[in-house]
Coordinates of N, CA and C in Angstrom, one line a residue:
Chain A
X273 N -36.4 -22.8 -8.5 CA -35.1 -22.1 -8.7 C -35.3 -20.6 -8.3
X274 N -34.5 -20.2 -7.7 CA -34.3 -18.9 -7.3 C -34.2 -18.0 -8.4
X275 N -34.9 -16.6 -8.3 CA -34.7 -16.0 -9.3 C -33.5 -15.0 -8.8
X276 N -32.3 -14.8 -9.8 CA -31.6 -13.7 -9.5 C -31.9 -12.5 -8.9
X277 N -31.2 -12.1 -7.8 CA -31.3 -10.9 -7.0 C -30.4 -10.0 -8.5
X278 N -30.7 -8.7 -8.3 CA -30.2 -7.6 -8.6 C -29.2 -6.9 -8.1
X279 N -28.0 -6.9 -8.4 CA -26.9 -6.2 -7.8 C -27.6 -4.6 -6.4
X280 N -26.9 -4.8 -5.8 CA -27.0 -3.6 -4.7 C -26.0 -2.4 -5.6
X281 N -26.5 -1.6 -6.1 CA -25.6 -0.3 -6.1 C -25.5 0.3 -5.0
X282 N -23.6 1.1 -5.2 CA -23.8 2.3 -3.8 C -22.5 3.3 -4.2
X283 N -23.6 4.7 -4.5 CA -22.6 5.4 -4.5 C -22.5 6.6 -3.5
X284 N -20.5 6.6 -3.5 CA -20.2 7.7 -2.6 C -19.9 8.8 -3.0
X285 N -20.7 9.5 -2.5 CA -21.1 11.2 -2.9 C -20.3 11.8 -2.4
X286 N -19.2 13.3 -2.7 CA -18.3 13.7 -2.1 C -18.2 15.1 -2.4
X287 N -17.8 15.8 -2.0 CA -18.0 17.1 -2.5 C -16.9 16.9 -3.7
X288 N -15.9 17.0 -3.9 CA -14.9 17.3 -5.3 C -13.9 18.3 -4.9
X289 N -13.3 18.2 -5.8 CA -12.0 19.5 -6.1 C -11.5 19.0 -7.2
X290 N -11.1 20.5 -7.2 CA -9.7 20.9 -8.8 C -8.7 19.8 -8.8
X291 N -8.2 19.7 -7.5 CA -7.4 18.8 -7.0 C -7.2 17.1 -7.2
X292 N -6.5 16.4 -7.6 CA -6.6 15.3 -8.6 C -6.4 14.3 -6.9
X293 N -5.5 14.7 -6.0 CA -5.4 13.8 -4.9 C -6.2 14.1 -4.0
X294 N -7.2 15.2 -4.6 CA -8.2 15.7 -3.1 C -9.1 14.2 -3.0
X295 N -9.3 13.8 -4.1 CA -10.3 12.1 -4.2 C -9.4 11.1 -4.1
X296 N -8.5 10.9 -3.7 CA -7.7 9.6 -3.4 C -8.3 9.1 -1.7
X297 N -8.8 10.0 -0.8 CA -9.4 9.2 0.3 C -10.7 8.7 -0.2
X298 N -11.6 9.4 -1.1 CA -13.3 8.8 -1.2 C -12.7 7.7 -2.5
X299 N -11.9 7.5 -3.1 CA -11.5 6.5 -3.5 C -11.0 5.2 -2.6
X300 N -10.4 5.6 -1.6 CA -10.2 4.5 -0.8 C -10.8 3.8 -0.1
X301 N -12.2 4.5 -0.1 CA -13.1 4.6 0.9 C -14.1 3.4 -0.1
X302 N -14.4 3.3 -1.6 CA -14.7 2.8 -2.3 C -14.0 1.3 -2.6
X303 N -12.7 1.7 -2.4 CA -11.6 0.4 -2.7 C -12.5 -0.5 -1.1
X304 N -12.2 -0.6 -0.4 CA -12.7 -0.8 1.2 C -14.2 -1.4 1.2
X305 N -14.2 -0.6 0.6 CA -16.6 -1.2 0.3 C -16.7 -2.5 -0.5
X306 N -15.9 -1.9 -1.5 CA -15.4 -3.1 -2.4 C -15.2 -4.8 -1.8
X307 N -14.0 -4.1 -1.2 CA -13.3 -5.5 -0.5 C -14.4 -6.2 0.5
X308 N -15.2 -5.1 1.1 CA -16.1 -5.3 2.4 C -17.7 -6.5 1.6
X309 N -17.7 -5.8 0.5 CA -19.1 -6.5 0.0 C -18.8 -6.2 -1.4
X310 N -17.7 -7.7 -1.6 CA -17.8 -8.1 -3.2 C -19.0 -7.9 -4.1
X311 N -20.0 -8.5 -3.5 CA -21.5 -8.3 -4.4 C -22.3 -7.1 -4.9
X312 N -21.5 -6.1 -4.2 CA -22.1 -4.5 -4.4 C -21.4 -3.9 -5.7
X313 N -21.6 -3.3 -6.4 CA -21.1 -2.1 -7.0 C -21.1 -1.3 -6.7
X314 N -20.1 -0.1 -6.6 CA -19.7 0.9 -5.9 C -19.0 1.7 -6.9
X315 N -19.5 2.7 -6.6 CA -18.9 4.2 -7.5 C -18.8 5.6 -6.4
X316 N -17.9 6.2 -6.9 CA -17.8 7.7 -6.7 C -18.6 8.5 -7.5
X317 N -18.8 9.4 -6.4 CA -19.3 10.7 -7.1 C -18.9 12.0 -6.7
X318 N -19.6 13.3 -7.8 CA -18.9 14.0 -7.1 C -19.9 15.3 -7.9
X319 N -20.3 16.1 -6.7 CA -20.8 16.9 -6.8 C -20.3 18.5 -7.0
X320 N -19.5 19.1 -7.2 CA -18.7 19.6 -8.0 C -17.0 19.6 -8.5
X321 N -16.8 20.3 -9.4 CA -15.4 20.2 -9.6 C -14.8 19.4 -10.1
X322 N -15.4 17.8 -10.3 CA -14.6 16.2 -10.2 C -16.0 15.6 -10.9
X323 N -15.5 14.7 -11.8 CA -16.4 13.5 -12.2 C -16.1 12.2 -11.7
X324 N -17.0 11.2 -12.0 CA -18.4 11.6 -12.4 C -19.3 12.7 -11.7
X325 N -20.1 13.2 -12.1 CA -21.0 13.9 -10.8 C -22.4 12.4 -10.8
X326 N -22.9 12.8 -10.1 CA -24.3 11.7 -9.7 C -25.3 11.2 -10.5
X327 N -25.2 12.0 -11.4 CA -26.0 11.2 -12.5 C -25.5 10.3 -13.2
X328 N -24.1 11.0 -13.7 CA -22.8 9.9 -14.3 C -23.2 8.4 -13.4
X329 N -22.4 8.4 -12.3 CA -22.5 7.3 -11.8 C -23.7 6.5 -11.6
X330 N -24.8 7.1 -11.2 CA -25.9 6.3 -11.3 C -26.5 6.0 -12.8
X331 N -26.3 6.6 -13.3 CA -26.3 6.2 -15.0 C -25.4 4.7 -15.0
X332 N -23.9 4.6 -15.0 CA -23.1 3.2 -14.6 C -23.8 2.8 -14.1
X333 N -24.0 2.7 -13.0 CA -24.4 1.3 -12.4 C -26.1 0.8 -13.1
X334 N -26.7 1.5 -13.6 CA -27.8 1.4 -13.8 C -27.4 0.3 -15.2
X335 N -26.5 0.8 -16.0 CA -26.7 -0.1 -17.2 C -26.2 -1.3 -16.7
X336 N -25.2 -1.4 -15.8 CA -24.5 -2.0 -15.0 C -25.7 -3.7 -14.3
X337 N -26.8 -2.8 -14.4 CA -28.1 -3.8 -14.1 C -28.4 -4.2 -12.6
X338 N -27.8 -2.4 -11.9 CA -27.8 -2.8 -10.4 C -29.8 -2.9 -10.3
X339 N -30.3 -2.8 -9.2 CA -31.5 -2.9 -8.6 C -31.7 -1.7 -7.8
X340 N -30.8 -1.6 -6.9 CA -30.8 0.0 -6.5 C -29.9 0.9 -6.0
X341 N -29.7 1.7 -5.4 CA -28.8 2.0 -5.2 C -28.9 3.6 -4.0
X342 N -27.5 3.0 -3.2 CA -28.0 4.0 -2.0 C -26.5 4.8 -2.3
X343 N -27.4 5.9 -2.1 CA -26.7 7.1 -2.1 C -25.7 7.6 -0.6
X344 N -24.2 7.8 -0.3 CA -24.0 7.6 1.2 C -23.6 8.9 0.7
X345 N -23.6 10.2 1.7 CA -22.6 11.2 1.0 C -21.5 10.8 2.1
X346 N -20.3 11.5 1.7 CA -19.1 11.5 2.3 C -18.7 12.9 2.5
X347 N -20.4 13.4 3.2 CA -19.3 14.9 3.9 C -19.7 14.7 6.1
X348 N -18.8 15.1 6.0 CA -18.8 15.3 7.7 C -19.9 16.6 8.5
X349 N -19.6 17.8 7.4 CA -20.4 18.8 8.2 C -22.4 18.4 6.6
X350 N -23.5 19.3 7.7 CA -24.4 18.8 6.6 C -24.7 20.7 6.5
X351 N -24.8 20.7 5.4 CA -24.9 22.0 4.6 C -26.0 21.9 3.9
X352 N -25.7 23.5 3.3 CA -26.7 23.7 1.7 C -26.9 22.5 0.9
X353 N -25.5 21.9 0.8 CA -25.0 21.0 -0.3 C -25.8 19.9 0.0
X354 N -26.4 19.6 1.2 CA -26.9 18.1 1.2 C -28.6 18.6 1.6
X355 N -28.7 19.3 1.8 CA -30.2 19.5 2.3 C -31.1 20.4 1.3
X356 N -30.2 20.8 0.2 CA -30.7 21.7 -0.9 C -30.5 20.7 -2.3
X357 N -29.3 21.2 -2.3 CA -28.4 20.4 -4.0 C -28.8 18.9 -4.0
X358 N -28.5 18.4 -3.0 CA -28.9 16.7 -3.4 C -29.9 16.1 -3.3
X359 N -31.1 16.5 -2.8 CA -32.4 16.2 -3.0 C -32.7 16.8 -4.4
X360 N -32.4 18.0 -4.8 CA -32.7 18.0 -6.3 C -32.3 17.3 -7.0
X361 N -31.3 17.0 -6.9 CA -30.4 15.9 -8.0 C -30.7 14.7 -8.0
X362 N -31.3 14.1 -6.5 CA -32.0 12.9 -6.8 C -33.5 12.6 -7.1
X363 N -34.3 14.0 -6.8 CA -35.6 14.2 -7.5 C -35.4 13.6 -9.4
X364 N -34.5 14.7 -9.9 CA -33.7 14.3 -10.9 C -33.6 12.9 -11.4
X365 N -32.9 11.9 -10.3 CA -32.4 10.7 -10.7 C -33.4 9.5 -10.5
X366 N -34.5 9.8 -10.4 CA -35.7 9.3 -9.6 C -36.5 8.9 -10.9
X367 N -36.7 10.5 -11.4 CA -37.3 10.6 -12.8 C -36.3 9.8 -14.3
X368 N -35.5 10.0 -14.0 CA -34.5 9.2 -15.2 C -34.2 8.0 -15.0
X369 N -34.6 7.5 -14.1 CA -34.6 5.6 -13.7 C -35.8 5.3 -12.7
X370 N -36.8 5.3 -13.7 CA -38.0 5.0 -12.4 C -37.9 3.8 -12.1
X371 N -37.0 2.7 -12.5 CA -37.3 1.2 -12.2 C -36.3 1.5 -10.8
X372 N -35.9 2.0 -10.8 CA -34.3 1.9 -9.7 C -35.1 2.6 -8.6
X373 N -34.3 1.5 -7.1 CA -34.9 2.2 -6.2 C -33.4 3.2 -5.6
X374 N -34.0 4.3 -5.0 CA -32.4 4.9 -4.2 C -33.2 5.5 -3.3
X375 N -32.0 4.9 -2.3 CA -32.3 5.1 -0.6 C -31.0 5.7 -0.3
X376 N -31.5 6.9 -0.2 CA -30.4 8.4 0.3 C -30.4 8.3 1.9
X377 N -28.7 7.7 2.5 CA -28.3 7.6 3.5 C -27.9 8.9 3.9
X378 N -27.8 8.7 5.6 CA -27.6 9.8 6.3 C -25.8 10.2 5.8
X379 N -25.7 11.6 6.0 CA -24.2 12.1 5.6 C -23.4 11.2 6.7
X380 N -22.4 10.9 6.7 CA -21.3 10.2 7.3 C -21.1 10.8 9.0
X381 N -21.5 12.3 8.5 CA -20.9 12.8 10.1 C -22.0 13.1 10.7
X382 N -23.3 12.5 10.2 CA -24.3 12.3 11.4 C -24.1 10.7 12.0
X383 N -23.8 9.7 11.8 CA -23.5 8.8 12.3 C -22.7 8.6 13.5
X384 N -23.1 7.9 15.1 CA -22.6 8.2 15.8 C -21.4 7.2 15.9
X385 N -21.4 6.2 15.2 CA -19.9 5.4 15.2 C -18.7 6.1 14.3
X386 N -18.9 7.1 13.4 CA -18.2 7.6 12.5 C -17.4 9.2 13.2
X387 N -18.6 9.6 14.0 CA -18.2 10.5 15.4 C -17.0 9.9 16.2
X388 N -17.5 8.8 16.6 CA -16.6 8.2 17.6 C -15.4 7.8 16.8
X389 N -15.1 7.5 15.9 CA -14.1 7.2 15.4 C -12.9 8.3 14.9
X390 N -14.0 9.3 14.5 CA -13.1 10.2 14.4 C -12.5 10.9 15.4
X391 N -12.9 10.5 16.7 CA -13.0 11.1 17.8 C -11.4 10.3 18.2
X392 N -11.4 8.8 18.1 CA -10.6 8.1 18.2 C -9.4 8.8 17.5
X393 N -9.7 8.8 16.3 CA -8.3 9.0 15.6 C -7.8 10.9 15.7
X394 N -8.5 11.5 16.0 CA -8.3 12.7 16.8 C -7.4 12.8 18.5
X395 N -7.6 11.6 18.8 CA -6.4 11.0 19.6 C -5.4 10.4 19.7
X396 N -5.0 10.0 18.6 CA -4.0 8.8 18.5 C -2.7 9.6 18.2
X397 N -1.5 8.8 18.9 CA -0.1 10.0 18.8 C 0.4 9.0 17.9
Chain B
X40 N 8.9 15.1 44.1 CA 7.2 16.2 44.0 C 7.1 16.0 42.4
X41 N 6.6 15.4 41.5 CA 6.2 15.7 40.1 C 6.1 17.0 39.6
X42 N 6.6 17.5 39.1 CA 6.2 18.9 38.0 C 5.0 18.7 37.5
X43 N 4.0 19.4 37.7 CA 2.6 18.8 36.8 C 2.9 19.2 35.5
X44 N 1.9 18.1 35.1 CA 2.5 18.7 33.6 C 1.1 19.3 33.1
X45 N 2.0 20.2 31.9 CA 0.6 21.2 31.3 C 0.0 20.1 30.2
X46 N -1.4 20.7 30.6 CA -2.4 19.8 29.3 C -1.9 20.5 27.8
X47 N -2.5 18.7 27.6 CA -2.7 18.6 25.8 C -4.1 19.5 25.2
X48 N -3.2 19.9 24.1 CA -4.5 20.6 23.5 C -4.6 20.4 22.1
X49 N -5.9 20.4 21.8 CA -6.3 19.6 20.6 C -6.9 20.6 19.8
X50 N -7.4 20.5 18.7 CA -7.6 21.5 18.0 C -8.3 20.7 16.9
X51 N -9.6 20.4 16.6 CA -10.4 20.0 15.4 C -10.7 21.1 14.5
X52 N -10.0 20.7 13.2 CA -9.9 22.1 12.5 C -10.9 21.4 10.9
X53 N -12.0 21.9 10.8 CA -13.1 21.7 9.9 C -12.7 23.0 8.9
X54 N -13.6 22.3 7.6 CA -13.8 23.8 6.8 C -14.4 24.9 6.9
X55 N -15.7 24.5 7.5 CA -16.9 25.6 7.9 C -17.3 25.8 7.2
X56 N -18.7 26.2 7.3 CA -20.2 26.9 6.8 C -20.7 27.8 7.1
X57 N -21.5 28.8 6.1 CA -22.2 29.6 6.9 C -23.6 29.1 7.5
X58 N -23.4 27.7 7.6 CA -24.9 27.1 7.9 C -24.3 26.8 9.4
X59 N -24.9 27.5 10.6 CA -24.8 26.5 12.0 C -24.5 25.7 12.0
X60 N -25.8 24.6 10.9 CA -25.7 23.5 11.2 C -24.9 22.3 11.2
X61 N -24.3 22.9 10.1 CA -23.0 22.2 9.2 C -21.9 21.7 10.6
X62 N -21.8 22.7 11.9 CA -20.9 22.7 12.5 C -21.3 21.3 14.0
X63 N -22.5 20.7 13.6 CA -22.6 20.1 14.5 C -21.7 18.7 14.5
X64 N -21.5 17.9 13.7 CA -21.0 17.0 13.6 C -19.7 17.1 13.8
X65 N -18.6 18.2 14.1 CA -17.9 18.7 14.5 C -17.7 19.1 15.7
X66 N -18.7 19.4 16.3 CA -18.9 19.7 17.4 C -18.9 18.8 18.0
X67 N -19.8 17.2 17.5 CA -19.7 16.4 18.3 C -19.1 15.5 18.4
X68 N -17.8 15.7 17.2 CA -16.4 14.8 17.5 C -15.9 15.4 18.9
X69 N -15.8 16.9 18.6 CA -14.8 17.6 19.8 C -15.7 16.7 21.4
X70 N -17.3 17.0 21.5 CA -17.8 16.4 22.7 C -17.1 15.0 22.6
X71 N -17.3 14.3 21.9 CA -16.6 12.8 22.2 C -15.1 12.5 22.7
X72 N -14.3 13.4 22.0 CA -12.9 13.4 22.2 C -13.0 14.1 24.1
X73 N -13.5 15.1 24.5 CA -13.9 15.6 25.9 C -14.0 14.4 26.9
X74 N -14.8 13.6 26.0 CA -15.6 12.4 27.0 C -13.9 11.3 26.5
X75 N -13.4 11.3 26.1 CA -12.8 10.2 25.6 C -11.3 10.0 26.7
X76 N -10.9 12.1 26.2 CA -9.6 12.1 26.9 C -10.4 13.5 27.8
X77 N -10.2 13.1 29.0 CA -11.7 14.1 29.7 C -9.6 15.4 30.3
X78 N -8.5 14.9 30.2 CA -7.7 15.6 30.7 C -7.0 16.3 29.5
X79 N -7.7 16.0 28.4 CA -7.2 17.3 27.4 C -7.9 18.3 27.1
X80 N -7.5 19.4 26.7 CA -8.4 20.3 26.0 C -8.5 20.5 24.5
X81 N -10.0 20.5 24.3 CA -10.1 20.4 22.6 C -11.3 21.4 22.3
X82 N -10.5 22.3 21.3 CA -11.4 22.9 20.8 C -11.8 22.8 19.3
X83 N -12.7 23.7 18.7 CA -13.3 23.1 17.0 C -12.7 24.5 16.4
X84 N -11.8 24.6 15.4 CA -11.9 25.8 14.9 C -12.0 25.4 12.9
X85 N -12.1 26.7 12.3 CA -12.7 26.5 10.8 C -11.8 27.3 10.0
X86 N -11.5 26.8 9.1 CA -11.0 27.6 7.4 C -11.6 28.6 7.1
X87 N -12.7 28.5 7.1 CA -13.7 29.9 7.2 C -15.0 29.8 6.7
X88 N -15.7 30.9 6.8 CA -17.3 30.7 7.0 C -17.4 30.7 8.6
X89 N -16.8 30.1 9.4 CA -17.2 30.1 10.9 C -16.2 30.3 11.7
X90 N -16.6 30.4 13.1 CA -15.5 31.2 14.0 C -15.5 30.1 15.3
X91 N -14.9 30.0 15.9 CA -13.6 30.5 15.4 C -12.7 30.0 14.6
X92 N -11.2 30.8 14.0 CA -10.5 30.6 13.1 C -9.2 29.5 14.3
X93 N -8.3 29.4 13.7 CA -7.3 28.0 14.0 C -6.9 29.3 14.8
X94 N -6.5 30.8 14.5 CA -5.5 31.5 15.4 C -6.1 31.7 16.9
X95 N -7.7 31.7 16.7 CA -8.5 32.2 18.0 C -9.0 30.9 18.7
X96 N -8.9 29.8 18.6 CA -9.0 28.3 19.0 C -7.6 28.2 19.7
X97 N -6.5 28.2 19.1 CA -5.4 28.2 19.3 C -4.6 29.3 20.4
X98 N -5.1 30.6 20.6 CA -4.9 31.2 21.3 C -6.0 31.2 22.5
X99 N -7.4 30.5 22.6 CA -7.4 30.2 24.0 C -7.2 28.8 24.6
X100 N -6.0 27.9 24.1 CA -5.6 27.3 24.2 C -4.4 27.6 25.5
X101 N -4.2 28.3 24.2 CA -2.4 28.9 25.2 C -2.8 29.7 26.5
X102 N -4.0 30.4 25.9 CA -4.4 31.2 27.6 C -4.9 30.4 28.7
X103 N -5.3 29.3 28.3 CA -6.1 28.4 29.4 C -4.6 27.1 29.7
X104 N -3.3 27.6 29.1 CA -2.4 27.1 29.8 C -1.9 25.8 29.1
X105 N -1.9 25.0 28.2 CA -1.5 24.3 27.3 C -0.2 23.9 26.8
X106 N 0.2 22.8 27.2 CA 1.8 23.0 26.9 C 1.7 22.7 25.3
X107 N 1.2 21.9 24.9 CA 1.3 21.7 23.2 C 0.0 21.6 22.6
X108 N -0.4 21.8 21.4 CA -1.5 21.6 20.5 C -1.5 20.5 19.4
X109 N -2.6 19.7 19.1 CA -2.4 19.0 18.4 C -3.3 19.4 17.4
X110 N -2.8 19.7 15.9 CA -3.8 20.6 15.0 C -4.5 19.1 14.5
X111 N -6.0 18.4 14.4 CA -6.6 17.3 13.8 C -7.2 17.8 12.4
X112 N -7.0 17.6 11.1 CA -7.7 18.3 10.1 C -9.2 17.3 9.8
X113 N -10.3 17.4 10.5 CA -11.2 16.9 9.8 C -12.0 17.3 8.5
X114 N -10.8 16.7 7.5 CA -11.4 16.9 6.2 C -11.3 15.3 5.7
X115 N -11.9 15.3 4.7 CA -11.8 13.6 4.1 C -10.9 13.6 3.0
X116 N -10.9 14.8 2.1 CA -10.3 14.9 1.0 C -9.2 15.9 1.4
X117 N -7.7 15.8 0.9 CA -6.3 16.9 1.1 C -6.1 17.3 0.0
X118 N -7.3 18.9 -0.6 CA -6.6 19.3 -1.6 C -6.0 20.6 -0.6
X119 N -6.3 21.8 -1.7 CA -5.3 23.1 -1.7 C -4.9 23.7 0.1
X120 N -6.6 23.8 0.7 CA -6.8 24.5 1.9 C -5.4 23.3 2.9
X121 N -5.4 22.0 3.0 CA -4.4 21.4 3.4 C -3.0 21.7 3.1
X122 N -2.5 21.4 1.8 CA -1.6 21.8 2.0 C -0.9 22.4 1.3
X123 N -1.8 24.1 1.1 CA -1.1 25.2 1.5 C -1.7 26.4 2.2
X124 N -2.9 26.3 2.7 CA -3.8 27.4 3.8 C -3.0 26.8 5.1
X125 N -3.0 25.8 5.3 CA -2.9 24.9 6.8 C -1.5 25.5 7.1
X126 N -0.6 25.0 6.3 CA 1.0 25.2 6.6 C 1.2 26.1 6.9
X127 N 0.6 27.5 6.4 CA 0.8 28.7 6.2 C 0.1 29.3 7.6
X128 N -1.1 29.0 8.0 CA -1.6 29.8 9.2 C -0.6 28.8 10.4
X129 N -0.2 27.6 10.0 CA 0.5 26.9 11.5 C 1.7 28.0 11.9
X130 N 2.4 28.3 10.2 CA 3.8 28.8 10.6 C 3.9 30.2 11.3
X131 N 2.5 30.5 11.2 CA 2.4 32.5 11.6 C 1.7 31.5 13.4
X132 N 1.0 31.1 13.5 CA 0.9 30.9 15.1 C 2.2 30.1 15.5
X133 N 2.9 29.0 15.0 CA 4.5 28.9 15.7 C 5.2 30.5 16.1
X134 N 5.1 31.5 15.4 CA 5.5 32.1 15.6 C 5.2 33.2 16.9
X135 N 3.4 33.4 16.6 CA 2.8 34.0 18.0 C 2.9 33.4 19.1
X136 N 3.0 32.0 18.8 CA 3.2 31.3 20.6 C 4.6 30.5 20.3
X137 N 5.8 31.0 19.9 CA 7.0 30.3 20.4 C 7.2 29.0 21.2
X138 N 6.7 29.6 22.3 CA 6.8 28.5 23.8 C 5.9 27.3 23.7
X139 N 4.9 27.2 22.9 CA 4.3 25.7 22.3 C 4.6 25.0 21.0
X140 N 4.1 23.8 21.6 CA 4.8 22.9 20.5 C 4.0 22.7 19.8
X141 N 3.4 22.8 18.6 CA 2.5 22.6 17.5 C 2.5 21.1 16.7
X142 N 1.8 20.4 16.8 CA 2.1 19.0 15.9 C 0.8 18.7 15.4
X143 N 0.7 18.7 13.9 CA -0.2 18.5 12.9 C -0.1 17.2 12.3
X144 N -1.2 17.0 12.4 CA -1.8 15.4 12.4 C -2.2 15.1 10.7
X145 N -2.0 13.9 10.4 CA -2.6 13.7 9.0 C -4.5 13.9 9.4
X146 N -4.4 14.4 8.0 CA -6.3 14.8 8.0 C -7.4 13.1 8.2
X147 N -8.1 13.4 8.5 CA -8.5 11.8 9.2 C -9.0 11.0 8.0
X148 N -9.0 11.7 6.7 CA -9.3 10.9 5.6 C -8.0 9.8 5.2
X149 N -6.9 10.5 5.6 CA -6.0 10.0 5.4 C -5.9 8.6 6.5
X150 N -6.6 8.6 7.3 CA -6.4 7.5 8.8 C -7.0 6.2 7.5
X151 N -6.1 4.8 7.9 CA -6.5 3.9 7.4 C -8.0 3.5 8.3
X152 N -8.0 3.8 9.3 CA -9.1 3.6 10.8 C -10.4 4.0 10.1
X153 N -10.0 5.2 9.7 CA -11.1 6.2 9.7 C -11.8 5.9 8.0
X154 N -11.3 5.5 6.9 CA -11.4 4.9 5.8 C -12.1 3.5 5.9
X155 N -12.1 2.7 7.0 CA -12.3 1.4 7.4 C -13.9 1.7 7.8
X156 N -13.9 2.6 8.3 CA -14.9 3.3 9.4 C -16.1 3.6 8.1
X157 N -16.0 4.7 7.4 CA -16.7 5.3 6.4 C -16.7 4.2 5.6
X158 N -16.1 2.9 5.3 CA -16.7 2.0 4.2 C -17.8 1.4 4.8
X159 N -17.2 0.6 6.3 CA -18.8 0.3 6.9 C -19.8 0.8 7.3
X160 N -19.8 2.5 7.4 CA -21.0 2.8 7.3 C -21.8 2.9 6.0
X161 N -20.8 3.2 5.0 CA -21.7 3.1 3.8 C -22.6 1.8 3.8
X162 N -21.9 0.8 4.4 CA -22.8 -0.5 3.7 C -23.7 -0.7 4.8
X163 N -23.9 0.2 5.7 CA -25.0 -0.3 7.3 C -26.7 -0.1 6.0
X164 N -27.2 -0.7 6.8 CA -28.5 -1.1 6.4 C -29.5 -0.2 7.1

């Protein structure tokens, strides 16, 4: 008999705002992962301004009894924020779940299908 | 005899960083959209931190001859800078260039395409 796999965690990292509908797109974006791969768990996060922030959420999924969990951010330009702030924070999250593995995906707008699509929809009348 | 008609002009309007680097993935929506619609013209302009701003994107638009601009907001999230920075700088350039037509696009977080887009990259392997 097969031994149970461990849920896939995956959270989307987003910068945040004050703003209560600024997260209604990385929410939808979550609803969509969802639908895409029933078997995943999937959370938001949010790196300032907005909860959860990244610990929150990887904290959930962890009691949650995911296996691991990939980190995707959801910013388009890559900054301070992703090449300073979020390697700390997953150094961080590393040490507070050493059983969990997390595999920190490239930011969204290094991806060249995510280019082209935007590129797409930068066209459309 | 056809009246030629004046080019489209586009306008990818990011947050900006004071990191360079932040502005590449921006950069290379605008290359793709070049390569996509090779008879419009598209420039990248920023909210701030980087240059150019939407007035100085937007005005060598009009110099290089443009009949209309299409403002694209590549943000994922619409809080404050949307919509009330955006409105506010469109309605002071409607008014420097009268003679073009200005049409502002939902922000591409808002594109169901582009939401479809970012859920499958999150889940790429």
């Amino acid at each position: 008999m097969a031994t149970p796999q461990a849920r896939r965690g995956i959270v989307l990292f987003a910068h945040g705002s004050r703003d209560a509908r600024w997260r209604e797109p990385v929410e939808a974006v979550a609803a969509r992962v969802a639908e895409l791969a029933p078997d995943a768990a999937v959370r938001c996060a949010y790196l300032e301004l907005a909860t959860p922030d990244l610990a929150g959420a990887a904290g959930e999924l962890a009691r949650a009894g995911v296996g691991s969990i990939d980190i995707v951010p959801l910013f388009l330009g890559v900054g301070k924020h992703l090449r300073e702030d979020l390697p700390r924070l997953l150094a961080t999250l590393q040490q507070t779940h050493p059983g969990l593995v997390f595999r920190l995906r490239p930011a969204v707008g290094e991806m060249p299908e995510v280019v082209d699509q935007l590129a797409r929809a930068a066209l459309k009348n």
